[in-house]
Coordinates of C-alpha atoms in Angstrom, one line a residue:
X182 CA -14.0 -19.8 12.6
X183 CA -11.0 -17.6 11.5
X184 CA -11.2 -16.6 7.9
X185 CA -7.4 -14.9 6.4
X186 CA -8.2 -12.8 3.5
X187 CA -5.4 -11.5 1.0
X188 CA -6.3 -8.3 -0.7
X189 CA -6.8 -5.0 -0.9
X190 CA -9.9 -3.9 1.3
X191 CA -12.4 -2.0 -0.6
X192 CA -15.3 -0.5 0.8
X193 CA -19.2 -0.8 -0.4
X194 CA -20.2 2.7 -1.6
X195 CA -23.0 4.0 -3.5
X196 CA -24.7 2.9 -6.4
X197 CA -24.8 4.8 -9.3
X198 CA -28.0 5.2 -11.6
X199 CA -27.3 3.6 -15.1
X200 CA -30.9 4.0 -16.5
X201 CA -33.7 1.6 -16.7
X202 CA -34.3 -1.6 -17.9
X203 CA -36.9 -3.0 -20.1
X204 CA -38.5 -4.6 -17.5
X205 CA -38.9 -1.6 -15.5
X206 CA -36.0 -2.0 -13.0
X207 CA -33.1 0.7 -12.0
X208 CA -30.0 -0.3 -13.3
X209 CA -27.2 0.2 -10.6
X210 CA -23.9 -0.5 -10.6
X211 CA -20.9 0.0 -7.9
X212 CA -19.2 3.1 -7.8
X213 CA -15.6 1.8 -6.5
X214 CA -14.1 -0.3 -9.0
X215 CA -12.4 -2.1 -5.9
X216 CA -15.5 -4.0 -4.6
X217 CA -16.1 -6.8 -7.0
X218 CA -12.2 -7.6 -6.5
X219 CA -12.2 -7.5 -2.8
X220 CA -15.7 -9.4 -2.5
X221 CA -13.9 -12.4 -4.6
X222 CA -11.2 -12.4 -2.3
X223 CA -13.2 -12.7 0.7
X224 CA -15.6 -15.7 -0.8
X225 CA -12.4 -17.5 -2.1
X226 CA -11.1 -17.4 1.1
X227 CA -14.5 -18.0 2.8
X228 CA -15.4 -21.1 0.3
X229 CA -12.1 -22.4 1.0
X230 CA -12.6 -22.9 4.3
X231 CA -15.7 -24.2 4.1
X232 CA -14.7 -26.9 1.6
X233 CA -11.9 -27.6 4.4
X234 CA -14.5 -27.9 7.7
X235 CA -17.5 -29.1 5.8
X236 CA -19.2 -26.2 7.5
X237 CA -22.6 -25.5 6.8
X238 CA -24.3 -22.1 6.5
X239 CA -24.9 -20.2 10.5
X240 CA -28.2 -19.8 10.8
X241 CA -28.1 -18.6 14.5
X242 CA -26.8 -15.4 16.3
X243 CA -22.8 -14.4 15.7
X244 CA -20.4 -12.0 17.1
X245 CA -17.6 -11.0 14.7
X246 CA -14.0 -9.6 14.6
X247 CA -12.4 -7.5 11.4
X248 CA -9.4 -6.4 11.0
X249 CA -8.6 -4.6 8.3
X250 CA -4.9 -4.4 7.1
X251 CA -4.7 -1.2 4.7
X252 CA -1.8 -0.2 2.6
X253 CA 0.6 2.2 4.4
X254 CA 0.8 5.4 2.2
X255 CA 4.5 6.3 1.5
X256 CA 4.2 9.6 3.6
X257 CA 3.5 8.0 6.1
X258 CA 5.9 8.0 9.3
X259 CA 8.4 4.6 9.0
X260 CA 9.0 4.7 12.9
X261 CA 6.4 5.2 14.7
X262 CA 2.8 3.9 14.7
X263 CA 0.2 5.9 12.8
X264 CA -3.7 5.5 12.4
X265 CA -5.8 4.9 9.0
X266 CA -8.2 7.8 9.8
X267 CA -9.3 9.0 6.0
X268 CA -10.7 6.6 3.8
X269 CA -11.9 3.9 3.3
X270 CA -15.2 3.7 5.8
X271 CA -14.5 1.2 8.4
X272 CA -18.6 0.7 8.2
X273 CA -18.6 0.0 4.4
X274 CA -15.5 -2.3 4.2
X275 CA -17.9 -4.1 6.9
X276 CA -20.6 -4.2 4.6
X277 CA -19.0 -5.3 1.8
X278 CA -16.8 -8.1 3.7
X279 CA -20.3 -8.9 5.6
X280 CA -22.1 -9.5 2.2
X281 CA -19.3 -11.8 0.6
X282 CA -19.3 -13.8 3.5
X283 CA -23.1 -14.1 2.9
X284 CA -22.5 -15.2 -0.6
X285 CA -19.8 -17.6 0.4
X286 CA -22.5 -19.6 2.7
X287 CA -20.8 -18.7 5.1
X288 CA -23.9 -17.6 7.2
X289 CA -27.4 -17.5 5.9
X290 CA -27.6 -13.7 6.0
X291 CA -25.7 -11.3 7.6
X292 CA -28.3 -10.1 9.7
X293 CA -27.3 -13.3 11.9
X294 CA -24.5 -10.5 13.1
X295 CA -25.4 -9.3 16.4
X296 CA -22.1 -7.3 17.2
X297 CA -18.6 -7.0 16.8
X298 CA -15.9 -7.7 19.2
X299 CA -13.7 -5.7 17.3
X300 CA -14.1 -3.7 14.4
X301 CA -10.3 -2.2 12.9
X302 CA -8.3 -0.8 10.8
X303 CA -4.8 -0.6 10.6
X304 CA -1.5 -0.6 8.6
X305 CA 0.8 -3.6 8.5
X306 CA 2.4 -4.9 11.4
X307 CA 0.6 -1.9 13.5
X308 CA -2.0 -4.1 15.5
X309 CA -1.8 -7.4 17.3
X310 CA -4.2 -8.5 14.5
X311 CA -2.9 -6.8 11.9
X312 CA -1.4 -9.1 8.4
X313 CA 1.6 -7.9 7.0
X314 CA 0.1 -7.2 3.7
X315 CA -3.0 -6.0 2.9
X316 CA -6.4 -7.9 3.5
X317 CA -8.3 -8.7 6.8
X318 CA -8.4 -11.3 9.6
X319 CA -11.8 -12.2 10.3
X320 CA -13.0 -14.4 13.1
X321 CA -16.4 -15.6 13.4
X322 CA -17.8 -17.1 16.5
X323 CA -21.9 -18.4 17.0
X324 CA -23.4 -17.5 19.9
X325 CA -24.9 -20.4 21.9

């Protein structure tokens, strides 16, 4: 399963502490304003391609491939190929890719994910994989 998202990848940080609810219950909310964008792309693009294949949610073991396709920053070198090594995380744009692809029904829960054949950043055009705007590639594949 190959899953194109369009989109700027944002990473899943840490909660911040809102107060408490009448109930009893923290109230936590995102830090990064980017998430909740980011997640929507990813289950658009997910749900769409579920709706395509008819695919029902994974409930076995699955090794994944992202690759992350960040925005070049304008001080960047034009001609020659440079690396994405400040932020964002590579592990939290995982996370928060990993848990809209859980609420897309994609897979029943993304502890089905036993490892990664490849895990990347990059900027456009930089990597085989790479998109040449912003977003990911993601390919899924069960293990049998």
């Amino acid at each position: 399963m190959r899953i194109v998202v369009r989109g700027t990848p944002a990473p899943q940080g840490s909660k911040s502490f809102k107060g408490m609810s009448k109930a009893g219950r923290a109230i936590l909310t995102e830090s990064s304003k980017k998430v909740r964008p980011w997640r929507q792309d990813v289950m658009a693009a997910a749900e769409a391609l579920r709706e395509r294949t008819g695919a029902a949610p994974i409930d076995g073991p699955v090794v994944v491939s992202m690759v992350f396709t960040l925005q070049k920053p304008a001080s960047a070198p034009k001609r020659r190929r440079t690396y994405p090594m400040r932020t964002p995380d590579l592990s939290k744009l995982a996370r928060s890719t990993e848990d809209a692809l859980t609420d897309a029904g994609i897979w029943a829960d993304d502890a089905r994910v036993i490892g990664y054949t490849k895990l990347w950043k990059t900027y456009p055009m930089e990597d085989v994989d790479a998109l040449d705007t912003p977003g990911a590639v993601i390919e899924i594949r069960e293990v049998v």
